[in-house]
Amino acid sequence: MLKFLKSLIGSAPEKQVSLTFEEVPLWLDDREKAARDAVSAEVQEPIHNIRNATANLQLMVNNLKGADQDPETHPKIKSIAKNSLPLFLKAMNFSLAKELPDEPEEFYTAAVECVKGALNAVRGQGRYLMVAFPEEMKETKAGIDVIGREINVMTKALGRFKAETARVGAARTAYAALCDARTDLERSFGKEERLRSRIAEIGERLEAITGEMARLSADPALLTLDAERDRCAELVRQRDDLMRHYASLTMTSSHVLRKAEKIATRKHLSKEVHVLKEAMDILSNHEVAAAETVARALDMACPVVQKMIDDGDIILKNKEERAIFSDTGKFSGEVSGLCTRYRELEKHCRESEECLLSHPVLSRMKSLERENEQLKSKRLFEEDEQKELIEWRTKLQTTVPLLQEELVKKLKDIVGETVQFQVNEPVRG
């Protein structure tokens, strides 16, 4: 064991190991190589002895083929031995014939399997040969013991080697974790810089938009639109007033038509029901129908209603209903006229609005308003992302010293002495 440790850390104990961050991987590689060289040197003699012992054991086993049994042996035991010997020789030769590689760990595994197989053979068929071939079996067991003792020597050496490589592996893991943290931190600074740049660019563009919109608001070309705006507003007012009057008339008439439809349904007047429903559907539709369509529907429905009024089936309850159904021809003409006028006003309103929207200055201002909203939303997103990035980095920065301490601890576990760890390029903070 002393030889093994000396090969790893030198003849004199290290008082202190000083390493920079960048030197750690190569230093760990050197430690692992030193450990591998040391174990190779330490197991060289046991490997040599195991090879010789295996060859000698093979020779002993082969000599059993022609060995004579003790003449004093009981005939029954002789018979058992005679039957067991071929099986024993086969099992032993199978185990001893296994290849023993040159690499120490592979050699160790193969040697252990060889000894296990030989022991199983001795404890199996070999137990029937102990009386018939006492000396030969005693020598066979002794040969197996020789291999076992050398394997024990290798077990200790390889155990120390595996412990050392495990410590090196733990240090590599700690180093990789620290590298990842440092890399993530460095990348976060680059990402934050890009976010700051984008936020600044958005801010500059928003200022430019504000300035351009102010200039456009004072553009003389806008003054020429005042008359068009007033005209458009007047058209909209007329259209809305007309729509309110149309709605008032159609709602009142629909109320009476609904009464008539119920009466027609009760009397099973299917034709009249169809006529009345069609008229109510046209009058209650959210879109104003063509004048001809309205006139045709009313011309068919009003006589049905008028007859029910004349027969006393329908009682008109207010002056609005009486005004409509006192002269249904006049009512039909008025509603049809409203439809015609509404469609004309709707067309003029649409044309006027399109004229305003197509004006180059207004069009540009609308475009700038949309861009302004989009950029504000984008800036808010970028600012939130920047805030989250800074919060994440702050947490990560607290873990770097802990990861560094963990690495130093792992390095100290390897050398058993103080480790001075130097980070030559500090992470920006």
Short mmCIF file of C-alpha atoms in Angstrom, two decimals:
data_model
loop_
_atom_site.label_atom_id
_atom_site.label_comp_id
_atom_site.label_asym_id
_atom_site.label_seq_id
_atom_site.Cartn_x
_atom_site.Cartn_y
_atom_site.Cartn_z
CA MET A 1 0.00 0.00 0.00
CA LEU A 2 2.88 2.37 0.81
CA LYS A 3 4.32 1.77 -2.64
CA PHE A 4 0.94 2.59 -4.19
CA LEU A 5 0.58 5.86 -2.27
CA LYS A 6 4.14 6.94 -3.00
CA SER A 7 3.55 6.43 -6.71
CA LEU A 8 0.51 8.69 -6.49
CA ILE A 9 1.72 11.59 -4.37
CA GLY A 10 5.51 11.28 -4.55
CA SER A 11 8.07 10.46 -1.94
CA ALA A 12 7.36 13.57 0.13
CA PRO A 13 3.85 14.59 1.24
CA GLU A 14 2.37 17.61 -0.52
CA LYS A 15 1.84 20.53 1.81
CA GLN A 16 -0.29 22.44 -0.62
CA VAL A 17 -1.58 22.06 -4.15
CA SER A 18 -2.08 25.25 -6.13
CA LEU A 19 -4.25 25.04 -9.24
CA THR A 20 -5.88 27.48 -11.60
CA PHE A 21 -9.35 26.80 -12.89
CA GLU A 22 -8.04 25.86 -16.33
CA GLU A 23 -5.41 23.44 -14.95
CA VAL A 24 -7.88 21.20 -13.15
CA PRO A 25 -8.87 18.86 -16.06
CA LEU A 26 -5.23 18.10 -17.00
CA TRP A 27 -4.28 17.68 -13.34
CA LEU A 28 -7.12 15.19 -12.86
CA ASP A 29 -6.05 13.33 -16.00
CA ASP A 30 -2.51 13.13 -14.59
CA ARG A 31 -3.80 11.84 -11.27
CA GLU A 32 -5.84 9.15 -12.96
CA LYS A 33 -2.89 8.16 -15.17
CA ALA A 34 -0.62 8.03 -12.13
CA ALA A 35 -3.14 5.83 -10.33
CA ARG A 36 -3.43 3.54 -13.34
CA ASP A 37 0.36 3.31 -13.74
CA ALA A 38 0.72 2.60 -10.03
CA VAL A 39 -1.85 -0.18 -9.95
CA SER A 40 -0.38 -1.69 -13.11
CA ALA A 41 3.02 -1.82 -11.44
CA GLU A 42 1.63 -3.14 -8.17
CA VAL A 43 -0.36 -6.00 -9.72
CA GLN A 44 2.38 -7.02 -12.14
CA GLU A 45 3.83 -9.56 -9.71
CA PRO A 46 0.46 -11.05 -8.64
CA ILE A 47 -0.54 -11.35 -12.29
CA HIS A 48 2.69 -13.18 -13.06
CA ASN A 49 2.19 -15.50 -10.07
CA ILE A 50 -1.44 -16.20 -11.04
CA ARG A 51 -0.46 -17.12 -14.58
CA ASN A 52 2.21 -19.52 -13.28
CA ALA A 53 -0.11 -20.96 -10.64
CA THR A 54 -2.83 -21.48 -13.23
CA ALA A 55 -0.39 -23.29 -15.53
CA ASN A 56 0.83 -25.47 -12.65
CA LEU A 57 -2.74 -26.25 -11.63
CA GLN A 58 -3.55 -27.20 -15.19
CA LEU A 59 -0.58 -29.57 -15.17
CA MET A 60 -1.71 -31.14 -11.89
CA VAL A 61 -5.22 -31.66 -13.21
CA ASN A 62 -3.94 -33.25 -16.40
CA ASN A 63 -1.71 -35.59 -14.36
CA LEU A 64 -4.85 -36.93 -12.68
CA LYS A 65 -5.79 -38.63 -15.92
CA GLY A 66 -3.10 -41.25 -15.50
CA ALA A 67 -2.91 -41.33 -11.71
CA ASP A 68 -3.39 -44.65 -9.92
CA GLN A 69 -5.90 -44.94 -7.13
CA ASP A 70 -4.85 -46.01 -3.65
CA PRO A 71 -4.95 -49.84 -3.67
CA GLU A 72 -6.48 -49.75 -0.19
CA THR A 73 -9.47 -47.81 -1.43
CA HIS A 74 -12.82 -49.51 -1.10
CA PRO A 75 -14.11 -50.87 -4.43
CA LYS A 76 -17.28 -48.83 -4.21
CA ILE A 77 -15.28 -45.60 -3.76
CA LYS A 78 -13.06 -46.62 -6.66
CA SER A 79 -16.13 -47.02 -8.83
CA ILE A 80 -17.47 -43.62 -7.82
CA ALA A 81 -14.08 -41.99 -8.41
CA LYS A 82 -13.81 -43.60 -11.82
CA ASN A 83 -17.15 -42.09 -12.85
CA SER A 84 -16.48 -38.68 -11.24
CA LEU A 85 -12.95 -38.14 -12.58
CA PRO A 86 -13.93 -37.32 -16.21
CA LEU A 87 -16.55 -34.83 -15.01
CA PHE A 88 -14.07 -33.22 -12.61
CA LEU A 89 -11.38 -32.96 -15.28
CA LYS A 90 -13.86 -31.44 -17.73
CA ALA A 91 -15.04 -28.82 -15.21
CA MET A 92 -11.48 -27.94 -14.16
CA ASN A 93 -10.19 -27.69 -17.74
CA PHE A 94 -13.17 -25.50 -18.66
CA SER A 95 -12.33 -23.06 -15.84
CA LEU A 96 -8.54 -23.11 -16.29
CA ALA A 97 -8.76 -22.70 -20.05
CA LYS A 98 -10.37 -19.25 -19.76
CA GLU A 99 -8.26 -16.48 -21.28
CA LEU A 100 -6.59 -14.10 -18.83
CA PRO A 101 -6.36 -10.63 -20.48
CA ASP A 102 -3.43 -8.25 -19.99
CA GLU A 103 -5.46 -5.30 -18.66
CA PRO A 104 -5.37 -5.52 -14.82
CA GLU A 105 -9.10 -5.07 -14.16
CA GLU A 106 -10.10 -7.45 -16.93
CA PHE A 107 -7.42 -9.92 -15.75
CA TYR A 108 -8.77 -9.71 -12.20
CA THR A 109 -12.35 -10.45 -13.31
CA ALA A 110 -11.26 -13.41 -15.42
CA ALA A 111 -9.01 -14.78 -12.64
CA VAL A 112 -11.85 -14.59 -10.11
CA GLU A 113 -14.13 -16.49 -12.49
CA CYS A 114 -11.37 -19.07 -13.00
CA VAL A 115 -10.97 -19.65 -9.24
CA LYS A 116 -14.73 -19.80 -8.69
CA GLY A 117 -15.05 -22.45 -11.39
CA ALA A 118 -12.17 -24.47 -9.98
CA LEU A 119 -13.56 -24.31 -6.44
CA ASN A 120 -16.98 -25.39 -7.67
CA ALA A 121 -15.39 -28.35 -9.42
CA VAL A 122 -13.46 -29.36 -6.27
CA ARG A 123 -16.57 -29.01 -4.10
CA GLY A 124 -18.67 -30.82 -6.70
CA GLN A 125 -17.27 -33.87 -8.46
CA GLY A 126 -13.93 -33.37 -6.68
CA ARG A 127 -15.32 -34.38 -3.30
CA TYR A 128 -15.71 -37.94 -4.61
CA LEU A 129 -12.00 -38.00 -5.49
CA MET A 130 -10.57 -37.01 -2.10
CA VAL A 131 -10.24 -40.62 -0.87
CA ALA A 132 -9.18 -42.14 -4.19
CA PHE A 133 -6.57 -39.45 -4.99
CA PRO A 134 -5.73 -37.82 -1.63
CA GLU A 135 -2.32 -36.38 -2.55
CA GLU A 136 -3.35 -35.16 -5.99
CA MET A 137 -6.48 -33.46 -4.64
CA LYS A 138 -4.48 -31.91 -1.79
CA GLU A 139 -2.05 -30.44 -4.35
CA THR A 140 -5.00 -29.25 -6.46
CA LYS A 141 -6.53 -27.39 -3.52
CA ALA A 142 -3.12 -25.93 -2.66
CA GLY A 143 -2.77 -24.68 -6.23
CA ILE A 144 -6.19 -23.01 -6.03
CA ASP A 145 -5.20 -21.42 -2.71
CA VAL A 146 -2.10 -19.93 -4.33
CA ILE A 147 -4.23 -18.26 -6.99
CA GLY A 148 -6.69 -17.09 -4.32
CA ARG A 149 -3.93 -15.43 -2.25
CA GLU A 150 -2.63 -13.57 -5.29
CA ILE A 151 -6.17 -12.48 -6.17
CA ASN A 152 -6.50 -11.07 -2.64
CA VAL A 153 -3.36 -9.00 -3.25
CA MET A 154 -4.90 -7.70 -6.47
CA THR A 155 -8.22 -7.03 -4.69
CA LYS A 156 -6.55 -4.61 -2.29
CA ALA A 157 -4.55 -2.88 -5.03
CA LEU A 158 -7.54 -2.54 -7.33
CA GLY A 159 -9.70 -1.35 -4.42
CA ARG A 160 -7.28 1.50 -3.78
CA PHE A 161 -7.20 2.24 -7.51
CA LYS A 162 -11.00 2.31 -7.77
CA ALA A 163 -11.24 4.55 -4.72
CA GLU A 164 -8.76 6.93 -6.30
CA THR A 165 -10.52 6.96 -9.67
CA ALA A 166 -13.84 7.45 -7.87
CA ARG A 167 -12.40 10.54 -6.16
CA VAL A 168 -11.10 11.78 -9.51
CA GLY A 169 -14.51 11.13 -11.09
CA ALA A 170 -16.25 13.04 -8.29
CA ALA A 171 -13.87 15.95 -8.83
CA ARG A 172 -14.55 15.89 -12.57
CA THR A 173 -18.30 16.00 -11.87
CA ALA A 174 -17.84 18.94 -9.50
CA TYR A 175 -15.62 20.70 -12.05
CA ALA A 176 -18.21 20.14 -14.81
CA ALA A 177 -20.97 21.59 -12.58
CA LEU A 178 -18.84 24.66 -11.89
CA CYS A 179 -18.02 25.00 -15.61
CA ASP A 180 -21.71 24.83 -16.49
CA ALA A 181 -22.59 27.48 -13.91
CA ARG A 182 -19.81 29.80 -15.12
CA THR A 183 -20.82 29.26 -18.74
CA ASP A 184 -24.48 29.94 -17.96
CA LEU A 185 -23.51 33.12 -16.13
CA GLU A 186 -21.35 34.32 -19.00
CA ARG A 187 -24.10 33.62 -21.50
CA SER A 188 -26.61 35.44 -19.31
CA PHE A 189 -24.53 38.62 -19.53
CA GLY A 190 -24.50 38.35 -23.31
CA LYS A 191 -28.24 37.74 -23.40
CA GLU A 192 -28.89 40.68 -21.08
CA GLU A 193 -26.77 42.91 -23.31
CA ARG A 194 -28.85 41.87 -26.32
CA LEU A 195 -32.06 42.53 -24.38
CA ARG A 196 -30.81 45.97 -23.32
CA SER A 197 -29.93 46.75 -26.93
CA ARG A 198 -33.36 45.68 -28.21
CA ILE A 199 -35.15 47.64 -25.47
CA ALA A 200 -33.09 50.73 -26.33
CA GLU A 201 -33.86 50.31 -30.04
CA ILE A 202 -37.58 50.00 -29.28
CA GLY A 203 -37.43 53.11 -27.11
CA GLU A 204 -35.73 55.09 -29.88
CA ARG A 205 -38.34 53.95 -32.38
CA LEU A 206 -41.19 54.89 -30.04
CA GLU A 207 -39.72 58.37 -29.64
CA ALA A 208 -39.46 58.66 -33.42
CA ILE A 209 -43.09 57.58 -33.80
CA THR A 210 -44.23 60.13 -31.23
CA GLY A 211 -42.37 62.86 -33.09
CA GLU A 212 -43.73 61.83 -36.47
CA MET A 213 -47.30 61.66 -35.18
CA ALA A 214 -46.91 65.16 -33.71
CA ARG A 215 -45.73 66.47 -37.07
CA LEU A 216 -48.56 64.71 -38.90
CA SER A 217 -51.12 66.17 -36.50
CA ALA A 218 -49.98 69.64 -37.53
CA ASP A 219 -49.92 68.80 -41.25
CA PRO A 220 -51.93 71.41 -43.25
CA ALA A 221 -53.36 68.57 -45.34
CA LEU A 222 -55.44 67.53 -42.33
CA LEU A 223 -57.26 70.86 -42.37
CA THR A 224 -58.83 70.00 -45.74
CA LEU A 225 -60.45 66.99 -44.10
CA ASP A 226 -62.54 68.97 -41.64
CA ALA A 227 -65.36 69.49 -44.14
CA GLU A 228 -65.30 65.82 -45.10
CA ARG A 229 -65.37 64.82 -41.44
CA ASP A 230 -68.39 67.10 -40.82
CA ARG A 231 -70.14 65.71 -43.91
CA CYS A 232 -69.43 62.13 -42.80
CA ALA A 233 -70.70 62.88 -39.30
CA GLU A 234 -73.90 64.41 -40.70
CA LEU A 235 -74.49 61.40 -42.93
CA VAL A 236 -74.00 59.06 -39.99
CA ARG A 237 -76.42 61.13 -37.89
CA GLN A 238 -79.07 61.03 -40.63
CA ARG A 239 -78.58 57.30 -41.11
CA ASP A 240 -78.90 56.61 -37.39
CA ASP A 241 -82.00 58.82 -37.05
CA LEU A 242 -83.59 57.07 -40.00
CA MET A 243 -82.72 53.68 -38.52
CA ARG A 244 -84.37 54.61 -35.22
CA HIS A 245 -87.55 55.70 -37.01
CA TYR A 246 -87.53 52.49 -39.10
CA ALA A 247 -87.03 50.37 -35.99
CA SER A 248 -89.89 52.11 -34.20
CA LEU A 249 -92.31 51.48 -37.05
CA THR A 250 -91.27 47.87 -37.66
CA MET A 251 -91.33 46.96 -33.95
CA THR A 252 -94.87 48.35 -33.57
CA SER A 253 -96.12 46.61 -36.71
CA SER A 254 -94.35 43.35 -35.78
CA HIS A 255 -96.17 43.32 -32.45
CA VAL A 256 -99.53 43.39 -34.26
CA LEU A 257 -98.34 40.89 -36.88
CA ARG A 258 -97.35 38.51 -34.08
CA LYS A 259 -100.88 38.70 -32.64
CA ALA A 260 -102.28 37.97 -36.07
CA GLU A 261 -99.90 35.02 -36.53
CA LYS A 262 -101.08 33.45 -33.24
CA ILE A 263 -104.71 33.85 -34.27
CA ALA A 264 -104.01 32.34 -37.71
CA THR A 265 -102.22 29.44 -36.09
CA ARG A 266 -105.11 28.83 -33.73
CA LYS A 267 -107.53 28.86 -36.67
CA HIS A 268 -105.23 26.60 -38.73
CA LEU A 269 -104.88 29.20 -41.49
CA SER A 270 -101.56 27.84 -42.81
CA LYS A 271 -101.31 30.22 -45.80
CA GLU A 272 -101.94 33.26 -43.62
CA VAL A 273 -99.40 31.94 -41.02
CA HIS A 274 -96.75 31.68 -43.73
CA VAL A 275 -97.45 35.21 -45.04
CA LEU A 276 -97.34 36.74 -41.56
CA LYS A 277 -94.13 34.93 -40.55
CA GLU A 278 -92.39 36.02 -43.73
CA ALA A 279 -93.30 39.65 -43.09
CA MET A 280 -92.14 39.48 -39.43
CA ASP A 281 -88.83 37.89 -40.46
CA ILE A 282 -88.14 40.70 -42.93
CA LEU A 283 -89.10 43.47 -40.52
CA SER A 284 -87.14 42.03 -37.57
CA ASN A 285 -83.96 41.25 -39.52
CA HIS A 286 -80.91 43.23 -38.35
CA GLU A 287 -80.21 44.14 -41.98
CA VAL A 288 -82.62 46.47 -43.71
CA ALA A 289 -84.22 44.70 -46.67
CA ALA A 290 -84.72 46.13 -50.16
CA ALA A 291 -87.75 48.40 -50.56
CA GLU A 292 -89.38 46.04 -53.07
CA THR A 293 -89.06 43.07 -50.70
CA VAL A 294 -90.59 44.98 -47.80
CA ALA A 295 -93.43 46.36 -49.91
CA ARG A 296 -94.30 42.92 -51.29
CA ALA A 297 -94.32 41.30 -47.84
CA LEU A 298 -96.49 44.09 -46.32
CA ASP A 299 -98.88 44.11 -49.25
CA MET A 300 -99.58 40.42 -48.55
CA ALA A 301 -99.61 40.56 -44.74
CA CYS A 302 -101.51 43.80 -44.07
CA PRO A 303 -104.84 42.65 -45.60
CA VAL A 304 -104.73 39.56 -43.35
CA VAL A 305 -104.23 41.76 -40.31
CA GLN A 306 -106.83 44.28 -41.47
CA LYS A 307 -109.49 41.57 -41.79
CA MET A 308 -108.74 40.35 -38.23
CA ILE A 309 -109.06 43.95 -37.02
CA ASP A 310 -112.36 44.38 -38.88
CA ASP A 311 -113.64 41.05 -37.46
CA GLY A 312 -112.75 42.17 -33.94
CA ASP A 313 -110.13 39.44 -33.45
CA ILE A 314 -107.42 42.08 -32.94
CA ILE A 315 -107.89 45.18 -30.82
CA LEU A 316 -105.38 47.99 -31.49
CA LYS A 317 -104.27 49.26 -28.09
CA ASN A 318 -102.41 52.51 -28.78
CA LYS A 319 -102.29 55.39 -31.20
CA GLU A 320 -99.11 54.12 -32.86
CA GLU A 321 -100.79 50.83 -33.84
CA ARG A 322 -103.92 52.68 -34.94
CA ALA A 323 -101.83 55.13 -37.01
CA ILE A 324 -100.14 52.26 -38.88
CA PHE A 325 -103.18 50.12 -39.56
CA SER A 326 -105.57 52.96 -40.28
CA ASP A 327 -103.88 53.27 -43.67
CA THR A 328 -101.71 50.20 -44.42
CA GLY A 329 -100.95 51.46 -47.94
CA LYS A 330 -99.43 54.62 -46.56
CA PHE A 331 -97.52 52.59 -43.93
CA SER A 332 -96.12 50.25 -46.58
CA GLY A 333 -94.99 53.20 -48.69
CA GLU A 334 -93.38 54.93 -45.73
CA VAL A 335 -91.43 51.81 -44.68
CA SER A 336 -90.36 51.14 -48.27
CA GLY A 337 -89.17 54.74 -48.59
CA LEU A 338 -87.18 54.43 -45.37
CA CYS A 339 -85.50 51.31 -46.75
CA THR A 340 -84.53 53.10 -49.94
CA ARG A 341 -83.25 56.15 -48.09
CA TYR A 342 -81.35 54.03 -45.57
CA ARG A 343 -79.49 52.14 -48.29
CA GLU A 344 -78.56 55.43 -49.98
CA LEU A 345 -77.31 56.93 -46.72
CA GLU A 346 -75.42 53.72 -45.87
CA LYS A 347 -73.66 53.88 -49.23
CA HIS A 348 -72.76 57.59 -48.79
CA CYS A 349 -71.47 56.94 -45.23
CA ARG A 350 -69.28 54.08 -46.41
CA GLU A 351 -67.87 56.14 -49.28
CA SER A 352 -67.18 59.08 -46.97
CA GLU A 353 -65.47 56.88 -44.36
CA GLU A 354 -63.36 55.19 -47.04
CA CYS A 355 -62.34 58.59 -48.32
CA LEU A 356 -61.20 59.63 -44.85
CA LEU A 357 -59.36 56.37 -44.20
CA SER A 358 -57.60 56.49 -47.57
CA HIS A 359 -56.18 59.94 -46.91
CA PRO A 360 -52.35 59.53 -46.90
CA VAL A 361 -51.83 61.45 -43.64
CA LEU A 362 -54.58 59.59 -41.77
CA SER A 363 -53.42 56.29 -43.24
CA ARG A 364 -49.89 56.97 -42.02
CA MET A 365 -51.13 57.94 -38.56
CA LYS A 366 -53.15 54.72 -38.30
CA SER A 367 -50.09 52.75 -39.32
CA LEU A 368 -47.97 54.54 -36.72
CA GLU A 369 -50.59 53.92 -34.03
CA ARG A 370 -50.55 50.19 -34.75
CA GLU A 371 -46.77 50.09 -34.74
CA ASN A 372 -46.73 52.09 -31.51
CA GLU A 373 -48.99 49.56 -29.74
CA GLN A 374 -47.02 46.60 -31.07
CA LEU A 375 -43.69 48.07 -29.97
CA LYS A 376 -44.99 48.90 -26.49
CA SER A 377 -46.17 45.32 -26.08
CA LYS A 378 -42.83 44.00 -27.35
CA ARG A 379 -40.87 46.30 -25.02
CA LEU A 380 -42.92 45.12 -22.05
CA PHE A 381 -42.17 41.51 -22.98
CA GLU A 382 -38.44 42.22 -23.34
CA GLU A 383 -38.37 44.06 -19.99
CA ASP A 384 -40.10 41.15 -18.24
CA GLU A 385 -37.63 38.74 -19.79
CA GLN A 386 -34.72 40.93 -18.68
CA LYS A 387 -36.09 41.04 -15.13
CA GLU A 388 -36.49 37.26 -15.00
CA LEU A 389 -32.97 36.80 -16.40
CA ILE A 390 -31.43 39.04 -13.73
CA GLU A 391 -33.36 37.26 -10.96
CA TRP A 392 -32.25 33.85 -12.29
CA ARG A 393 -28.63 34.99 -12.56
CA THR A 394 -28.65 36.39 -9.04
CA LYS A 395 -29.69 32.99 -7.72
CA LEU A 396 -27.10 31.23 -9.89
CA GLN A 397 -24.33 33.56 -8.69
CA THR A 398 -24.94 32.43 -5.12
CA THR A 399 -24.34 28.82 -6.13
CA VAL A 400 -20.95 29.44 -7.81
CA PRO A 401 -18.99 29.83 -4.53
CA LEU A 402 -20.69 26.69 -3.21
CA LEU A 403 -19.78 24.76 -6.35
CA GLN A 404 -16.23 26.07 -6.08
CA GLU A 405 -16.01 24.96 -2.45
CA GLU A 406 -17.33 21.54 -3.46
CA LEU A 407 -14.64 21.24 -6.13
CA VAL A 408 -11.90 22.24 -3.69
CA LYS A 409 -13.21 19.62 -1.25
CA LYS A 410 -13.12 16.94 -3.95
CA LEU A 411 -9.58 17.94 -4.91
CA LYS A 412 -8.55 17.83 -1.26
CA ASP A 413 -10.06 14.34 -0.98
CA ILE A 414 -7.61 13.28 -3.68
CA VAL A 415 -4.38 14.77 -2.32
CA GLY A 416 -5.25 14.80 1.37
CA GLU A 417 -3.74 18.25 1.73
CA THR A 418 -4.77 21.89 1.39
CA VAL A 419 -5.77 22.93 -2.10
CA GLN A 420 -5.41 26.52 -3.22
CA PHE A 421 -7.83 27.12 -6.09
CA GLN A 422 -7.31 30.12 -8.33
CA VAL A 423 -9.90 31.43 -10.77
CA ASN A 424 -7.80 33.48 -13.18
CA GLU A 425 -10.75 34.90 -15.10
CA PRO A 426 -13.47 35.84 -12.62
CA VAL A 427 -17.03 35.64 -13.81
CA ARG A 428 -18.51 39.11 -14.35
CA GLY A 429 -20.89 40.17 -11.66
#
